[in-house]
Amino acid sequence: MTLRTIMKKTVEDKLDRIADIWNYFIWDYNFCSNKIKFNEDVKTNYFGDILGYFKDTLDIVFTSNKHSNYTDKFSFTISFLQAVYIQQDFIQEMLEIFKTGIDKGVLKKDPTYYINRDLRNELVGHPIRKFEDKLISSTLFSYQAREDEIQYLRYHKNNNFKFESKTYKIAEIQDRHREFLEKYFDKILLKLKSILEEYLSELDKLENVIDKHDFKTVLKLVELYFEAIFKSDFAYDKASLSKIFDRRNEHIRYQNFIEKFYNDLRAAIAEKRNSVKDVFERNVVDKTSFESLSLPKIEIVFASSADTEEVKKARQETYYYEIGKIATKRNSRDFNFFSGILKAKCKSNNLVLSELEHMRKNISDKIEYYTSLRLICLELKEE
């Protein structure tokens, strides 16, 4: 593995961690998004465009390709320096979004920022630079540059427009930029870590209330700190859950639904805790190692006629397909068709037949429909 590949992998890993926190915490939970600059612009998810553009330009920044002629080297130099410049702008934007307290004024004092930026500005951004219509400097790419260097000729006012030859090692530019990216990614991750630690402490409070089975308070805290679960399943909105809870003693379908919500809530909180741990403790994965993996051999085994009956029987004992269709296609025509298949499979199961009939009569009532469906899932072990 080359040094440039290691640079890219390290930077990409930090970017992936930031993206994971954005996708699984910032985007889903107001408590987290309120800790950053989550304004109307950011809500358009242009941050996703930043992440995508960042990934697309990493190969350009950390390339080790050789160039056979001047034209190729010229094209590479422009795209390389411009990619570095764009990533610097992205870092500045990200530092602002995540409220790190680091602005452009701070960056301008950082040599890992301004050396590369000045080089890009002088050679690509403003090869002929004027101020108040007076020439400040002019630059021209050198034909004599070595493969591993960027060399150009400069005529600057501060040097009485005398000829100067400026040379930069590409590897030094890359390493300086790598240091810049890692430094400010780490500052962003440090800020995000503090947000998530505070968030986890709020989840502690939520779990304590769950253990006390104070459902009304649970819903209030979920609304404040864990609202994404309201969108995770049918009838999991706050209003429906409150109504179902109030009717929990009327029928087992309502109590079962509340217990299912509690179980899903506990599991989701545990998953979030593991996600935080994974983001900050996982090792850097070398994705290039997967490219050399070979696919396992697939052995096709033909079943005998005796096996066919067993396979057929096993299929008859699976209800996932019909339940999935009933859950997502809530109209009379589809319900009658797929519930008919389920009835045929469960003709001796009175609970399933009774709840299917309840669903048919209440097909327009979200609460009645899905509490019955969840009870059927429990009965058929299709949770």
mmCIF file with all atom_site columns, C-alpha atoms in Angstrom, residues 3-165:
data_model
loop_
_atom_site.group_PDB
_atom_site.id
_atom_site.type_symbol
_atom_site.label_atom_id
_atom_site.label_alt_id
_atom_site.label_comp_id
_atom_site.label_asym_id
_atom_site.label_entity_id
_atom_site.label_seq_id
_atom_site.pdbx_PDB_ins_code
_atom_site.Cartn_x
_atom_site.Cartn_y
_atom_site.Cartn_z
_atom_site.occupancy
_atom_site.B_iso_or_equiv
_atom_site.pdbx_formal_charge
_atom_site.auth_seq_id
_atom_site.auth_comp_id
_atom_site.auth_asym_id
_atom_site.auth_atom_id
_atom_site.pdbx_PDB_model_num
ATOM 1   C CA . LEU A 1 3   ? 1.845   6.326  1.272   1.00 0.00 ? 3   LEU A CA 1
ATOM 2   C CA . ARG A 1 4   ? -0.743  8.270  -0.731  1.00 0.00 ? 4   ARG A CA 1
ATOM 3   C CA . THR A 1 5   ? -3.222  5.399  -0.410  1.00 0.00 ? 5   THR A CA 1
ATOM 4   C CA . ILE A 1 6   ? -2.716  5.411  3.361   1.00 0.00 ? 6   ILE A CA 1
ATOM 5   C CA . MET A 1 7   ? -3.290  9.186  3.403   1.00 0.00 ? 7   MET A CA 1
ATOM 6   C CA . LYS A 1 8   ? -6.503  8.821  1.448   1.00 0.00 ? 8   LYS A CA 1
ATOM 7   C CA . LYS A 1 9   ? -7.748  5.932  3.581   1.00 0.00 ? 9   LYS A CA 1
ATOM 8   C CA . THR A 1 10  ? -7.139  7.825  6.839   1.00 0.00 ? 10  THR A CA 1
ATOM 9   C CA . VAL A 1 11  ? -8.912  10.949 5.603   1.00 0.00 ? 11  VAL A CA 1
ATOM 10  C CA . GLU A 1 12  ? -11.782 8.968  4.098   1.00 0.00 ? 12  GLU A CA 1
ATOM 11  C CA . ASP A 1 13  ? -12.311 7.094  7.354   1.00 0.00 ? 13  ASP A CA 1
ATOM 12  C CA . LYS A 1 14  ? -12.738 10.322 9.322   1.00 0.00 ? 14  LYS A CA 1
ATOM 13  C CA . LEU A 1 15  ? -15.113 11.643 6.678   1.00 0.00 ? 15  LEU A CA 1
ATOM 14  C CA . ASP A 1 16  ? -17.144 8.420  6.900   1.00 0.00 ? 16  ASP A CA 1
ATOM 15  C CA . ARG A 1 17  ? -17.439 8.811  10.673  1.00 0.00 ? 17  ARG A CA 1
ATOM 16  C CA . ILE A 1 18  ? -18.747 12.351 10.287  1.00 0.00 ? 18  ILE A CA 1
ATOM 17  C CA . ALA A 1 19  ? -21.195 11.158 7.619   1.00 0.00 ? 19  ALA A CA 1
ATOM 18  C CA . ASP A 1 20  ? -22.455 8.361  9.887   1.00 0.00 ? 20  ASP A CA 1
ATOM 19  C CA . ILE A 1 21  ? -23.109 10.793 12.738  1.00 0.00 ? 21  ILE A CA 1
ATOM 20  C CA . TRP A 1 22  ? -24.908 13.105 10.345  1.00 0.00 ? 22  TRP A CA 1
ATOM 21  C CA . ASN A 1 23  ? -27.097 10.358 8.886   1.00 0.00 ? 23  ASN A CA 1
ATOM 22  C CA . TYR A 1 24  ? -27.965 8.522  12.106  1.00 0.00 ? 24  TYR A CA 1
ATOM 23  C CA . PHE A 1 25  ? -28.098 11.326 14.660  1.00 0.00 ? 25  PHE A CA 1
ATOM 24  C CA . ILE A 1 26  ? -28.063 14.882 13.289  1.00 0.00 ? 26  ILE A CA 1
ATOM 25  C CA . TRP A 1 27  ? -30.631 14.196 10.583  1.00 0.00 ? 27  TRP A CA 1
ATOM 26  C CA . ASP A 1 28  ? -32.963 12.133 12.789  1.00 0.00 ? 28  ASP A CA 1
ATOM 27  C CA . TYR A 1 29  ? -32.965 13.870 16.173  1.00 0.00 ? 29  TYR A CA 1
ATOM 28  C CA . ASN A 1 30  ? -33.737 17.507 16.921  1.00 0.00 ? 30  ASN A CA 1
ATOM 29  C CA . PHE A 1 31  ? -31.715 17.387 20.128  1.00 0.00 ? 31  PHE A CA 1
ATOM 30  C CA . CYS A 1 32  ? -28.582 16.763 18.049  1.00 0.00 ? 32  CYS A CA 1
ATOM 31  C CA . SER A 1 33  ? -29.413 19.062 15.140  1.00 0.00 ? 33  SER A CA 1
ATOM 32  C CA . ASN A 1 34  ? -30.165 21.928 17.543  1.00 0.00 ? 34  ASN A CA 1
ATOM 33  C CA . LYS A 1 35  ? -26.534 21.785 18.686  1.00 0.00 ? 35  LYS A CA 1
ATOM 34  C CA . ILE A 1 36  ? -25.249 22.765 15.239  1.00 0.00 ? 36  ILE A CA 1
ATOM 35  C CA . LYS A 1 37  ? -26.097 25.319 12.561  1.00 0.00 ? 37  LYS A CA 1
ATOM 36  C CA . PHE A 1 38  ? -29.063 23.349 11.224  1.00 0.00 ? 38  PHE A CA 1
ATOM 37  C CA . ASN A 1 39  ? -30.697 26.208 9.327   1.00 0.00 ? 39  ASN A CA 1
ATOM 38  C CA . GLU A 1 40  ? -32.980 26.096 6.287   1.00 0.00 ? 40  GLU A CA 1
ATOM 39  C CA . ASP A 1 41  ? -30.017 25.789 3.917   1.00 0.00 ? 41  ASP A CA 1
ATOM 40  C CA . VAL A 1 42  ? -28.593 22.834 5.796   1.00 0.00 ? 42  VAL A CA 1
ATOM 41  C CA . LYS A 1 43  ? -32.032 21.205 5.949   1.00 0.00 ? 43  LYS A CA 1
ATOM 42  C CA . THR A 1 44  ? -31.940 20.911 2.154   1.00 0.00 ? 44  THR A CA 1
ATOM 43  C CA . ASN A 1 45  ? -29.192 18.355 2.857   1.00 0.00 ? 45  ASN A CA 1
ATOM 44  C CA . TYR A 1 46  ? -26.614 20.174 0.768   1.00 0.00 ? 46  TYR A CA 1
ATOM 45  C CA . PHE A 1 47  ? -24.257 18.752 3.369   1.00 0.00 ? 47  PHE A CA 1
ATOM 46  C CA . GLY A 1 48  ? -24.776 15.469 1.537   1.00 0.00 ? 48  GLY A CA 1
ATOM 47  C CA . ASP A 1 49  ? -23.488 17.168 -1.619  1.00 0.00 ? 49  ASP A CA 1
ATOM 48  C CA . ILE A 1 50  ? -20.394 18.275 0.294   1.00 0.00 ? 50  ILE A CA 1
ATOM 49  C CA . LEU A 1 51  ? -19.724 14.708 1.412   1.00 0.00 ? 51  LEU A CA 1
ATOM 50  C CA . GLY A 1 52  ? -20.213 13.370 -2.106  1.00 0.00 ? 52  GLY A CA 1
ATOM 51  C CA . TYR A 1 53  ? -17.981 16.000 -3.702  1.00 0.00 ? 53  TYR A CA 1
ATOM 52  C CA . PHE A 1 54  ? -15.357 15.377 -1.015  1.00 0.00 ? 54  PHE A CA 1
ATOM 53  C CA . LYS A 1 55  ? -15.293 11.662 -1.834  1.00 0.00 ? 55  LYS A CA 1
ATOM 54  C CA . ASP A 1 56  ? -15.123 12.354 -5.575  1.00 0.00 ? 56  ASP A CA 1
ATOM 55  C CA . THR A 1 57  ? -12.074 14.603 -5.228  1.00 0.00 ? 57  THR A CA 1
ATOM 56  C CA . LEU A 1 58  ? -10.034 12.421 -2.861  1.00 0.00 ? 58  LEU A CA 1
ATOM 57  C CA . ASP A 1 59  ? -8.647  10.358 -5.738  1.00 0.00 ? 59  ASP A CA 1
ATOM 58  C CA . ILE A 1 60  ? -7.495  13.534 -7.467  1.00 0.00 ? 60  ILE A CA 1
ATOM 59  C CA . VAL A 1 61  ? -5.813  14.924 -4.353  1.00 0.00 ? 61  VAL A CA 1
ATOM 60  C CA . PHE A 1 62  ? -4.036  11.731 -3.324  1.00 0.00 ? 62  PHE A CA 1
ATOM 61  C CA . THR A 1 63  ? -3.184  10.335 -6.738  1.00 0.00 ? 63  THR A CA 1
ATOM 62  C CA . SER A 1 64  ? 0.226   8.889  -7.523  1.00 0.00 ? 64  SER A CA 1
ATOM 63  C CA . ASN A 1 65  ? -0.284  8.655  -11.284 1.00 0.00 ? 65  ASN A CA 1
ATOM 64  C CA . LYS A 1 66  ? 2.585   9.331  -13.661 1.00 0.00 ? 66  LYS A CA 1
ATOM 65  C CA . HIS A 1 67  ? 2.228   11.774 -16.559 1.00 0.00 ? 67  HIS A CA 1
ATOM 66  C CA . SER A 1 68  ? 3.755   10.982 -19.921 1.00 0.00 ? 68  SER A CA 1
ATOM 67  C CA . ASN A 1 69  ? 3.749   14.474 -21.401 1.00 0.00 ? 69  ASN A CA 1
ATOM 68  C CA . TYR A 1 70  ? 3.486   18.158 -20.580 1.00 0.00 ? 70  TYR A CA 1
ATOM 69  C CA . THR A 1 71  ? -0.211  18.395 -21.470 1.00 0.00 ? 71  THR A CA 1
ATOM 70  C CA . ASP A 1 72  ? -1.150  15.617 -19.046 1.00 0.00 ? 72  ASP A CA 1
ATOM 71  C CA . LYS A 1 73  ? 0.994   17.149 -16.314 1.00 0.00 ? 73  LYS A CA 1
ATOM 72  C CA . PHE A 1 74  ? -0.541  20.576 -16.954 1.00 0.00 ? 74  PHE A CA 1
ATOM 73  C CA . SER A 1 75  ? -4.084  19.172 -16.690 1.00 0.00 ? 75  SER A CA 1
ATOM 74  C CA . PHE A 1 76  ? -3.217  17.237 -13.547 1.00 0.00 ? 76  PHE A CA 1
ATOM 75  C CA . THR A 1 77  ? -1.685  20.268 -11.823 1.00 0.00 ? 77  THR A CA 1
ATOM 76  C CA . ILE A 1 78  ? -4.757  22.411 -12.392 1.00 0.00 ? 78  ILE A CA 1
ATOM 77  C CA . SER A 1 79  ? -7.229  19.730 -11.278 1.00 0.00 ? 79  SER A CA 1
ATOM 78  C CA . PHE A 1 80  ? -5.035  18.736 -8.323  1.00 0.00 ? 80  PHE A CA 1
ATOM 79  C CA . LEU A 1 81  ? -4.641  22.265 -6.938  1.00 0.00 ? 81  LEU A CA 1
ATOM 80  C CA . GLN A 1 82  ? -8.298  23.061 -7.586  1.00 0.00 ? 82  GLN A CA 1
ATOM 81  C CA . ALA A 1 83  ? -9.395  19.907 -5.741  1.00 0.00 ? 83  ALA A CA 1
ATOM 82  C CA . VAL A 1 84  ? -7.245  20.909 -2.747  1.00 0.00 ? 84  VAL A CA 1
ATOM 83  C CA . TYR A 1 85  ? -8.808  24.379 -2.845  1.00 0.00 ? 85  TYR A CA 1
ATOM 84  C CA . ILE A 1 86  ? -12.360 22.975 -3.004  1.00 0.00 ? 86  ILE A CA 1
ATOM 85  C CA . GLN A 1 87  ? -11.729 20.669 -0.064  1.00 0.00 ? 87  GLN A CA 1
ATOM 86  C CA . GLN A 1 88  ? -10.398 23.598 1.951   1.00 0.00 ? 88  GLN A CA 1
ATOM 87  C CA . ASP A 1 89  ? -13.650 25.438 1.244   1.00 0.00 ? 89  ASP A CA 1
ATOM 88  C CA . PHE A 1 90  ? -15.626 22.377 2.315   1.00 0.00 ? 90  PHE A CA 1
ATOM 89  C CA . ILE A 1 91  ? -13.712 22.199 5.584   1.00 0.00 ? 91  ILE A CA 1
ATOM 90  C CA . GLN A 1 92  ? -14.452 25.864 6.249   1.00 0.00 ? 92  GLN A CA 1
ATOM 91  C CA . GLU A 1 93  ? -18.152 25.223 5.575   1.00 0.00 ? 93  GLU A CA 1
ATOM 92  C CA . MET A 1 94  ? -18.204 22.153 7.822   1.00 0.00 ? 94  MET A CA 1
ATOM 93  C CA . LEU A 1 95  ? -16.464 23.995 10.664  1.00 0.00 ? 95  LEU A CA 1
ATOM 94  C CA . GLU A 1 96  ? -19.206 26.607 10.465  1.00 0.00 ? 96  GLU A CA 1
ATOM 95  C CA . ILE A 1 97  ? -22.049 24.070 10.251  1.00 0.00 ? 97  ILE A CA 1
ATOM 96  C CA . PHE A 1 98  ? -20.835 22.213 13.329  1.00 0.00 ? 98  PHE A CA 1
ATOM 97  C CA . LYS A 1 99  ? -20.221 25.414 15.314  1.00 0.00 ? 99  LYS A CA 1
ATOM 98  C CA . THR A 1 100 ? -16.600 24.644 16.133  1.00 0.00 ? 100 THR A CA 1
ATOM 99  C CA . GLY A 1 101 ? -15.748 28.314 16.660  1.00 0.00 ? 101 GLY A CA 1
ATOM 100 C CA . ILE A 1 102 ? -13.103 28.116 13.916  1.00 0.00 ? 102 ILE A CA 1
ATOM 101 C CA . ASP A 1 103 ? -13.576 30.609 11.094  1.00 0.00 ? 103 ASP A CA 1
ATOM 102 C CA . LYS A 1 104 ? -11.632 31.585 7.989   1.00 0.00 ? 104 LYS A CA 1
ATOM 103 C CA . GLY A 1 105 ? -9.543  34.037 9.999   1.00 0.00 ? 105 GLY A CA 1
ATOM 104 C CA . VAL A 1 106 ? -8.160  31.130 12.018  1.00 0.00 ? 106 VAL A CA 1
ATOM 105 C CA . LEU A 1 107 ? -7.512  29.071 8.885   1.00 0.00 ? 107 LEU A CA 1
ATOM 106 C CA . LYS A 1 108 ? -5.583  31.897 7.242   1.00 0.00 ? 108 LYS A CA 1
ATOM 107 C CA . LYS A 1 109 ? -3.028  31.699 10.070  1.00 0.00 ? 109 LYS A CA 1
ATOM 108 C CA . ASP A 1 110 ? -2.548  27.943 9.621   1.00 0.00 ? 110 ASP A CA 1
ATOM 109 C CA . PRO A 1 111 ? 0.343   27.019 7.276   1.00 0.00 ? 111 PRO A CA 1
ATOM 110 C CA . THR A 1 112 ? -1.345  23.714 6.399   1.00 0.00 ? 112 THR A CA 1
ATOM 111 C CA . TYR A 1 113 ? -4.055  25.910 4.881   1.00 0.00 ? 113 TYR A CA 1
ATOM 112 C CA . TYR A 1 114 ? -2.487  29.059 3.480   1.00 0.00 ? 114 TYR A CA 1
ATOM 113 C CA . ILE A 1 115 ? 0.632   27.599 1.790   1.00 0.00 ? 115 ILE A CA 1
ATOM 114 C CA . ASN A 1 116 ? -1.387  25.328 -0.491  1.00 0.00 ? 116 ASN A CA 1
ATOM 115 C CA . ARG A 1 117 ? -4.106  27.927 -0.955  1.00 0.00 ? 117 ARG A CA 1
ATOM 116 C CA . ASP A 1 118 ? -1.654  30.661 -1.935  1.00 0.00 ? 118 ASP A CA 1
ATOM 117 C CA . LEU A 1 119 ? -0.059  28.287 -4.433  1.00 0.00 ? 119 LEU A CA 1
ATOM 118 C CA . ARG A 1 120 ? -3.420  27.482 -6.010  1.00 0.00 ? 120 ARG A CA 1
ATOM 119 C CA . ASN A 1 121 ? -4.475  31.135 -6.106  1.00 0.00 ? 121 ASN A CA 1
ATOM 120 C CA . GLU A 1 122 ? -1.241  32.248 -7.705  1.00 0.00 ? 122 GLU A CA 1
ATOM 121 C CA . LEU A 1 123 ? -0.986  29.481 -10.275 1.00 0.00 ? 123 LEU A CA 1
ATOM 122 C CA . VAL A 1 124 ? -4.617  28.616 -11.071 1.00 0.00 ? 124 VAL A CA 1
ATOM 123 C CA . GLY A 1 125 ? -6.951  31.217 -9.577  1.00 0.00 ? 125 GLY A CA 1
ATOM 124 C CA . HIS A 1 126 ? -5.118  34.391 -10.631 1.00 0.00 ? 126 HIS A CA 1
ATOM 125 C CA . PRO A 1 127 ? -2.190  33.638 -12.952 1.00 0.00 ? 127 PRO A CA 1
ATOM 126 C CA . ILE A 1 128 ? -2.321  37.315 -13.918 1.00 0.00 ? 128 ILE A CA 1
ATOM 127 C CA . ARG A 1 129 ? -3.202  39.337 -10.844 1.00 0.00 ? 129 ARG A CA 1
ATOM 128 C CA . LYS A 1 130 ? -4.076  43.013 -10.809 1.00 0.00 ? 130 LYS A CA 1
ATOM 129 C CA . PHE A 1 131 ? -5.214  45.477 -8.174  1.00 0.00 ? 131 PHE A CA 1
ATOM 130 C CA . GLU A 1 132 ? -6.903  48.735 -9.179  1.00 0.00 ? 132 GLU A CA 1
ATOM 131 C CA . ASP A 1 133 ? -5.929  47.970 -12.764 1.00 0.00 ? 133 ASP A CA 1
ATOM 132 C CA . LYS A 1 134 ? -2.241  47.687 -11.844 1.00 0.00 ? 134 LYS A CA 1
ATOM 133 C CA . LEU A 1 135 ? -0.288  44.472 -12.356 1.00 0.00 ? 135 LEU A CA 1
ATOM 134 C CA . ILE A 1 136 ? 0.700   42.653 -9.166  1.00 0.00 ? 136 ILE A CA 1
ATOM 135 C CA . SER A 1 137 ? 2.071   39.404 -10.566 1.00 0.00 ? 137 SER A CA 1
ATOM 136 C CA . SER A 1 138 ? 1.989   36.945 -13.442 1.00 0.00 ? 138 SER A CA 1
ATOM 137 C CA . THR A 1 139 ? 2.848   33.249 -13.571 1.00 0.00 ? 139 THR A CA 1
ATOM 138 C CA . LEU A 1 140 ? 3.567   30.625 -16.194 1.00 0.00 ? 140 LEU A CA 1
ATOM 139 C CA . PHE A 1 141 ? 3.897   26.859 -15.897 1.00 0.00 ? 141 PHE A CA 1
ATOM 140 C CA . SER A 1 142 ? 7.421   25.573 -16.391 1.00 0.00 ? 142 SER A CA 1
ATOM 141 C CA . TYR A 1 143 ? 8.222   23.034 -19.091 1.00 0.00 ? 143 TYR A CA 1
ATOM 142 C CA . GLN A 1 144 ? 11.147  21.764 -17.036 1.00 0.00 ? 144 GLN A CA 1
ATOM 143 C CA . ALA A 1 145 ? 9.222   20.432 -14.012 1.00 0.00 ? 145 ALA A CA 1
ATOM 144 C CA . ARG A 1 146 ? 10.090  16.957 -12.798 1.00 0.00 ? 146 ARG A CA 1
ATOM 145 C CA . GLU A 1 147 ? 7.436   14.259 -12.499 1.00 0.00 ? 147 GLU A CA 1
ATOM 146 C CA . ASP A 1 148 ? 7.098   14.708 -8.736  1.00 0.00 ? 148 ASP A CA 1
ATOM 147 C CA . GLU A 1 149 ? 7.137   18.522 -8.732  1.00 0.00 ? 149 GLU A CA 1
ATOM 148 C CA . ILE A 1 150 ? 5.046   21.530 -9.634  1.00 0.00 ? 150 ILE A CA 1
ATOM 149 C CA . GLN A 1 151 ? 7.265   24.246 -11.049 1.00 0.00 ? 151 GLN A CA 1
ATOM 150 C CA . TYR A 1 152 ? 6.334   27.628 -12.434 1.00 0.00 ? 152 TYR A CA 1
ATOM 151 C CA . LEU A 1 153 ? 7.834   30.968 -13.361 1.00 0.00 ? 153 LEU A CA 1
ATOM 152 C CA . ARG A 1 154 ? 6.743   34.073 -11.491 1.00 0.00 ? 154 ARG A CA 1
ATOM 153 C CA . TYR A 1 155 ? 7.102   37.807 -12.024 1.00 0.00 ? 155 TYR A CA 1
ATOM 154 C CA . HIS A 1 156 ? 6.004   39.761 -8.957  1.00 0.00 ? 156 HIS A CA 1
ATOM 155 C CA . LYS A 1 157 ? 5.807   43.433 -8.085  1.00 0.00 ? 157 LYS A CA 1
ATOM 156 C CA . ASN A 1 158 ? 7.583   42.802 -4.766  1.00 0.00 ? 158 ASN A CA 1
ATOM 157 C CA . ASN A 1 159 ? 10.581  41.518 -6.725  1.00 0.00 ? 159 ASN A CA 1
ATOM 158 C CA . ASN A 1 160 ? 10.487  44.297 -9.317  1.00 0.00 ? 160 ASN A CA 1
ATOM 159 C CA . PHE A 1 161 ? 9.014   41.779 -11.769 1.00 0.00 ? 161 PHE A CA 1
ATOM 160 C CA . LYS A 1 162 ? 12.288  39.916 -11.966 1.00 0.00 ? 162 LYS A CA 1
ATOM 161 C CA . PHE A 1 163 ? 12.157  36.284 -13.019 1.00 0.00 ? 163 PHE A CA 1
ATOM 162 C CA . GLU A 1 164 ? 11.648  33.733 -10.212 1.00 0.00 ? 164 GLU A CA 1
ATOM 163 C CA . SER A 1 165 ? 11.399  29.965 -10.425 1.00 0.00 ? 165 SER A CA 1
#
